[in-house]
PDB file of C-alpha atoms in Angstrom:
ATOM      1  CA  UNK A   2       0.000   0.000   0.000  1.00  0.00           C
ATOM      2  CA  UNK A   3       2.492   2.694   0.746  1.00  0.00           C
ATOM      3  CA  UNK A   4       4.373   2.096  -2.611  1.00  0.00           C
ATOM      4  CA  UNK A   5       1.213   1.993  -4.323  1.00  0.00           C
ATOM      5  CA  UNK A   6      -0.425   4.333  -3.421  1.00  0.00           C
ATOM      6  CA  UNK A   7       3.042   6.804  -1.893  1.00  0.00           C
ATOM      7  CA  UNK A   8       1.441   7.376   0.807  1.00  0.00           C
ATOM      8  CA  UNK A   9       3.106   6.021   4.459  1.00  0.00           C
ATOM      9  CA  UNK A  10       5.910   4.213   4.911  1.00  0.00           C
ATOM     10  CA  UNK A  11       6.528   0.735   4.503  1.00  0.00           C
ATOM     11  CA  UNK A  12       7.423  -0.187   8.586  1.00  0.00           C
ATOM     12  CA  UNK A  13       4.489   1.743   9.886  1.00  0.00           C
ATOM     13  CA  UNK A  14       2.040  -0.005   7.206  1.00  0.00           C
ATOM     14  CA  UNK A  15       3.342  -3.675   8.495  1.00  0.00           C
ATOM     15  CA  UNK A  16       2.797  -2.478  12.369  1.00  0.00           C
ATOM     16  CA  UNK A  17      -0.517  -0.742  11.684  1.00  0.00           C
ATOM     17  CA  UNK A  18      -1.526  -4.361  10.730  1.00  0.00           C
ATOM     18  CA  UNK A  19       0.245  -6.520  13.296  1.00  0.00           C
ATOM     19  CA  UNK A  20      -1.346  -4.453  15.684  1.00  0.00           C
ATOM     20  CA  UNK A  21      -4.757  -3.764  14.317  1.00  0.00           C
ATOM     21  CA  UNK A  22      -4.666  -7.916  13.957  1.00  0.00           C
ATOM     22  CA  UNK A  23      -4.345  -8.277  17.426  1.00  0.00           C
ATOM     23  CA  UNK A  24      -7.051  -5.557  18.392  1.00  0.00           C
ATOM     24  CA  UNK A  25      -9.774  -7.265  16.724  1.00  0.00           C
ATOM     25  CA  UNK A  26      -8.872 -10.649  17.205  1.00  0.00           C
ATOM     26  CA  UNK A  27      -9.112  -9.201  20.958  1.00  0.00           C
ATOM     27  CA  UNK A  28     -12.015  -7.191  20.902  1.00  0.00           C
ATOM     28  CA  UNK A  29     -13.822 -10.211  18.931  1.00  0.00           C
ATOM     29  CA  UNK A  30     -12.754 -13.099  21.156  1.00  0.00           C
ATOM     30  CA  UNK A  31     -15.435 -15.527  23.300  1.00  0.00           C
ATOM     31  CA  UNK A  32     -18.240 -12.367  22.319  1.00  0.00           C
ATOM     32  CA  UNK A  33     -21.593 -13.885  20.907  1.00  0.00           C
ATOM     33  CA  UNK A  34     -22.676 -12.275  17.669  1.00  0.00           C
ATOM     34  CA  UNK A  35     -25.612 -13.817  16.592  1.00  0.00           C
ATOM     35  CA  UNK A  36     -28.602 -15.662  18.247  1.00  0.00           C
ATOM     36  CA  UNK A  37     -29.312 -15.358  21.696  1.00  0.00           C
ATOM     37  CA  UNK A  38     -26.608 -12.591  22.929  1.00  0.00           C
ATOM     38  CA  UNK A  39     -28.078 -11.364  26.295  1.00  0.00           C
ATOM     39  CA  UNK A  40     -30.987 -12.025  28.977  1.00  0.00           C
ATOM     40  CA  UNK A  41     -32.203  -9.589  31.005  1.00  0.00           C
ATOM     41  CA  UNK A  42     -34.306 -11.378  33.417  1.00  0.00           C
ATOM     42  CA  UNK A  43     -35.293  -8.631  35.512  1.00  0.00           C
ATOM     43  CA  UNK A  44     -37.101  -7.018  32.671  1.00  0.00           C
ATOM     44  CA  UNK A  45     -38.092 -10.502  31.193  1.00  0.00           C
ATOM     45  CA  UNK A  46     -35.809 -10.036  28.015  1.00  0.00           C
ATOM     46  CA  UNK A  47     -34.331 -11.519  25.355  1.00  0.00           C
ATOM     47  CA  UNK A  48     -31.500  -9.376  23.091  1.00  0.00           C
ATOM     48  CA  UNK A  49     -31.317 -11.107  19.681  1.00  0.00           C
ATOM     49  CA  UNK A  50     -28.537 -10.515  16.780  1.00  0.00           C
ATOM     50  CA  UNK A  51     -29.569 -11.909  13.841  1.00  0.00           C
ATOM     51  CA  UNK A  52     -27.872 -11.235  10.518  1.00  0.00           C
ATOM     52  CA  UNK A  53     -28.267  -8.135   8.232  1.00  0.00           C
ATOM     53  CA  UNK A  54     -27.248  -9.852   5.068  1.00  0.00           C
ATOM     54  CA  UNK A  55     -24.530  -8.858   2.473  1.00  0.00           C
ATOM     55  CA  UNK A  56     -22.247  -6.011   3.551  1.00  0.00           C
ATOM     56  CA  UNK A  57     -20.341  -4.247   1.323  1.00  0.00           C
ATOM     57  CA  UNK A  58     -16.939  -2.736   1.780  1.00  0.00           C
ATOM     58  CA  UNK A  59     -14.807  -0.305   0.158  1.00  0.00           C
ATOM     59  CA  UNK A  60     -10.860  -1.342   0.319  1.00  0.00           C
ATOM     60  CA  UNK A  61      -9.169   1.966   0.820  1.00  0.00           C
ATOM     61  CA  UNK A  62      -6.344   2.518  -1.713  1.00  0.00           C
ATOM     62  CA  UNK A  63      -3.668   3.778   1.023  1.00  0.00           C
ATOM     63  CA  UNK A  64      -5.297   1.379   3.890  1.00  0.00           C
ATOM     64  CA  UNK A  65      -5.992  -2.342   1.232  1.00  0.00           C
ATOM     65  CA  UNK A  66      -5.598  -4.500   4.542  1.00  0.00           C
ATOM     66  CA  UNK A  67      -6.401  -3.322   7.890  1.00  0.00           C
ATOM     67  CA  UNK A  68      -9.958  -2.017   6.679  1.00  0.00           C
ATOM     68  CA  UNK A  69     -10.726  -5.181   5.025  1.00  0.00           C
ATOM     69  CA  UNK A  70      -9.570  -7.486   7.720  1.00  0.00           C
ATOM     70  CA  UNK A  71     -11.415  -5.432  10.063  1.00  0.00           C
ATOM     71  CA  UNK A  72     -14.801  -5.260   7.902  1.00  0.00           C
ATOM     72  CA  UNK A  73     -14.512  -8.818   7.131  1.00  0.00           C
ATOM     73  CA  UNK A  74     -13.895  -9.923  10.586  1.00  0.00           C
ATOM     74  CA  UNK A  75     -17.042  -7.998  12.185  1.00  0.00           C
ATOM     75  CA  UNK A  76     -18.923  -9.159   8.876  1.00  0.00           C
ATOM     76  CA  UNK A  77     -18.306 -13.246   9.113  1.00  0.00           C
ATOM     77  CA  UNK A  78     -18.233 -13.176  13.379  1.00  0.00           C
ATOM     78  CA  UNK A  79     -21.768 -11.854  12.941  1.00  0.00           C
ATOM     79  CA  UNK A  80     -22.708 -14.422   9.956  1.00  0.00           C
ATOM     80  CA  UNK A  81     -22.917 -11.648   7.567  1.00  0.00           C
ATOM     81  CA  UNK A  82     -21.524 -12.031   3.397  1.00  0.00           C
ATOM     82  CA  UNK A  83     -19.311  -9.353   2.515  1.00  0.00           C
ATOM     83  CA  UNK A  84     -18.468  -7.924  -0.975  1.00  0.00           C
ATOM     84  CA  UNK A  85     -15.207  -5.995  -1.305  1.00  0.00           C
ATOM     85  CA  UNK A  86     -15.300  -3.119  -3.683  1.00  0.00           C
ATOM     86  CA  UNK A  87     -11.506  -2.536  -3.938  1.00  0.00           C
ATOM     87  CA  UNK A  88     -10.075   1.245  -5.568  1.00  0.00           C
ATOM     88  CA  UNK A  89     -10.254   1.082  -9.585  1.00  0.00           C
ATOM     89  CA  UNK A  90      -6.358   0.867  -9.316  1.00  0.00           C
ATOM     90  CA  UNK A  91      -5.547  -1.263  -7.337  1.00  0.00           C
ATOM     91  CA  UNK A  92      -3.347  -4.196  -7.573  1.00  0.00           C
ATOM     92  CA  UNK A  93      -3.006  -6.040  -4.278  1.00  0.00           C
ATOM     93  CA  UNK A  94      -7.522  -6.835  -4.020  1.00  0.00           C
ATOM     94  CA  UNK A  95      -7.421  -9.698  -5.820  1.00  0.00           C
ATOM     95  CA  UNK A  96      -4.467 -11.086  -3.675  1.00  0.00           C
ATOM     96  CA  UNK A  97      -6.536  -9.860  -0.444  1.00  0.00           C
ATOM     97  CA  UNK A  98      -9.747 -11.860  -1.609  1.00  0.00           C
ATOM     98  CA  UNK A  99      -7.758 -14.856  -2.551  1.00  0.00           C
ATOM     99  CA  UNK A 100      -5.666 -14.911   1.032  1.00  0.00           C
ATOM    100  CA  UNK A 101      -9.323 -14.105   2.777  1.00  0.00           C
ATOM    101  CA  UNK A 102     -10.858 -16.916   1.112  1.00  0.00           C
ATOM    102  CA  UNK A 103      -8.255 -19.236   1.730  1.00  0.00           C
ATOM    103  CA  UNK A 104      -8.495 -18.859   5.571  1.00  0.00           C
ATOM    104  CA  UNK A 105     -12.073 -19.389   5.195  1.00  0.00           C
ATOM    105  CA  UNK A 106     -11.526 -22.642   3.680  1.00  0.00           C
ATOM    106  CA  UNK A 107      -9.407 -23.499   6.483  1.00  0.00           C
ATOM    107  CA  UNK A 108     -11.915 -23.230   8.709  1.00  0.00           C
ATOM    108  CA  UNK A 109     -14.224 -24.761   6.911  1.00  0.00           C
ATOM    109  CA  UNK A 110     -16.527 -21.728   6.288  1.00  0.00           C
ATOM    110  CA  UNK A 111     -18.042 -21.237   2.324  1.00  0.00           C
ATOM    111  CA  UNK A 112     -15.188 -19.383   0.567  1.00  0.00           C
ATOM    112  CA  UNK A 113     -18.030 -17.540  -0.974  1.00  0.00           C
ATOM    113  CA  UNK A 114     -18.697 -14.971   2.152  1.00  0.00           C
ATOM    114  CA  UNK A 115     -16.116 -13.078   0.334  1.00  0.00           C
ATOM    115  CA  UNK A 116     -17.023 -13.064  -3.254  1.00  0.00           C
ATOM    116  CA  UNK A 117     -14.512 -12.581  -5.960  1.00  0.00           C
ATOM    117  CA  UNK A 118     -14.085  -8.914  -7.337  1.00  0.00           C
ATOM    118  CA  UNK A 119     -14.915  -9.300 -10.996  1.00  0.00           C
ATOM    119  CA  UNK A 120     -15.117  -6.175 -12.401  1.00  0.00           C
ATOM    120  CA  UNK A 121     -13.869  -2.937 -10.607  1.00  0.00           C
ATOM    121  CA  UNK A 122     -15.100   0.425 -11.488  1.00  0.00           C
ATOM    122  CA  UNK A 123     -16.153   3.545  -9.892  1.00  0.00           C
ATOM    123  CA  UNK A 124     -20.101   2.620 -11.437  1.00  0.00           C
ATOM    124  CA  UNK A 125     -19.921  -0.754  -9.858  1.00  0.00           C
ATOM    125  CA  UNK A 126     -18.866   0.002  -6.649  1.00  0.00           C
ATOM    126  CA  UNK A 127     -21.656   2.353  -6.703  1.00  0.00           C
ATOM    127  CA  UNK A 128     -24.426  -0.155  -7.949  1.00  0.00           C
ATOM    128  CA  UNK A 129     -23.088  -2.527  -5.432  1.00  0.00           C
ATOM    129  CA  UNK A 130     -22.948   0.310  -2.259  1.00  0.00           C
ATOM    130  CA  UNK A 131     -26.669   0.942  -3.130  1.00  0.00           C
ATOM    131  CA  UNK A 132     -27.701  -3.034  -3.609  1.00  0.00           C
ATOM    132  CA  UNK A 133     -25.957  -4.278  -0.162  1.00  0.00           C
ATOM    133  CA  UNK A 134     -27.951  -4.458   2.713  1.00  0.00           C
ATOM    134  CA  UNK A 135     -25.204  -2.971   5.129  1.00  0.00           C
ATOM    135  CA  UNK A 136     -22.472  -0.634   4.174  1.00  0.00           C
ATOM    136  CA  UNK A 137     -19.400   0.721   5.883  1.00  0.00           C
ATOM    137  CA  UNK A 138     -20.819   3.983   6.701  1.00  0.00           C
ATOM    138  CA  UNK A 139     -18.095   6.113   7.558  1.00  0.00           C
ATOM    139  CA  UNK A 140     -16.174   5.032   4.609  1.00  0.00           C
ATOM    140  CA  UNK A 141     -18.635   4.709   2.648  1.00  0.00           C
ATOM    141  CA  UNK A 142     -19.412   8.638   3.436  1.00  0.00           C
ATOM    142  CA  UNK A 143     -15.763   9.216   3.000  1.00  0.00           C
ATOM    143  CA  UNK A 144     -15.777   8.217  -0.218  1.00  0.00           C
ATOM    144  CA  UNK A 145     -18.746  10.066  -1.324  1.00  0.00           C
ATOM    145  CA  UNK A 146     -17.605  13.857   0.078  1.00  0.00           C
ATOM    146  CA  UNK A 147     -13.957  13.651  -2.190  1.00  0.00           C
ATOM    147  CA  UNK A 148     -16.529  12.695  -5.185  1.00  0.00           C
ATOM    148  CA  UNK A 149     -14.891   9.037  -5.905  1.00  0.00           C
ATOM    149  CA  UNK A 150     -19.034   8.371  -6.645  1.00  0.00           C
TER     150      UNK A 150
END
């Protein structure tokens, strides 16, 4: 990412995501995410997650793995699909997908909660921001206000 896209340096970019790795591994560990999450007995109830659906995330050119690995962790933990729209230029989403998808399989999860980008473009991502039922807000918002939609 920072030779792509010249922004950062190289040592910062590998810390940012040994660290970030460790946060959400962290912050995701033993927590229920779906089903039956919490009782409240003194009020008689129930707090139910249930799954939104497909979420779809943008993969920041200057940020291609911490944001996805975060998105996609809080996506699958929560039983959720996610679709990565990755920047028009960039080089290293298909190698993200195909390294996501290959830990799924390890697991034994369906590869297929992170679908293959086929075809990247600025129209796409758009069609698919507007089709998901979740989005990354903040980027999504982000990405909006500097007109990359």
């Amino acid at each position: 990412a920072a030779e792509e896209s010249r922004m950062g340096n190289l040592q910062d970019k590998i810390a940012k995501c040994c660290n970030k790795s460790a946060l959400i591994w962290h912050s995701l560990k033993g927590k229920k995410s779906y089903d039956i999450i919490n009782r409240i007995e003194k009020r008689r109830m129930i707090e139910v997650a249930k799954p939104m659906g497909v979420v779809a995330s943008i993969i920041p050119f200057t940020n291609p793995v911490v944001t996805p690995m975060n998105n996609g962790a809080y996506a699958t933990k929560t039983c959720n699909s996610i679709i990565f729209a990755p920047h028009p230029v960039q080089k290293g989403a298909k190698l993200l997908v195909e390294m996501f998808r290959a830990e799924l399989a390890k697991l034994s999860l369906p590869e297929d909660l992170v679908p293959d980008p086929e075809d990247v473009s600025n129209e796409v991502t758009a069609e698919l921001m507007s089709a998901a039922d979740a989005v990354g807000k903040i980027i999504i918002g982000r990405a909006f206000d500097n007109g990359l939609f």
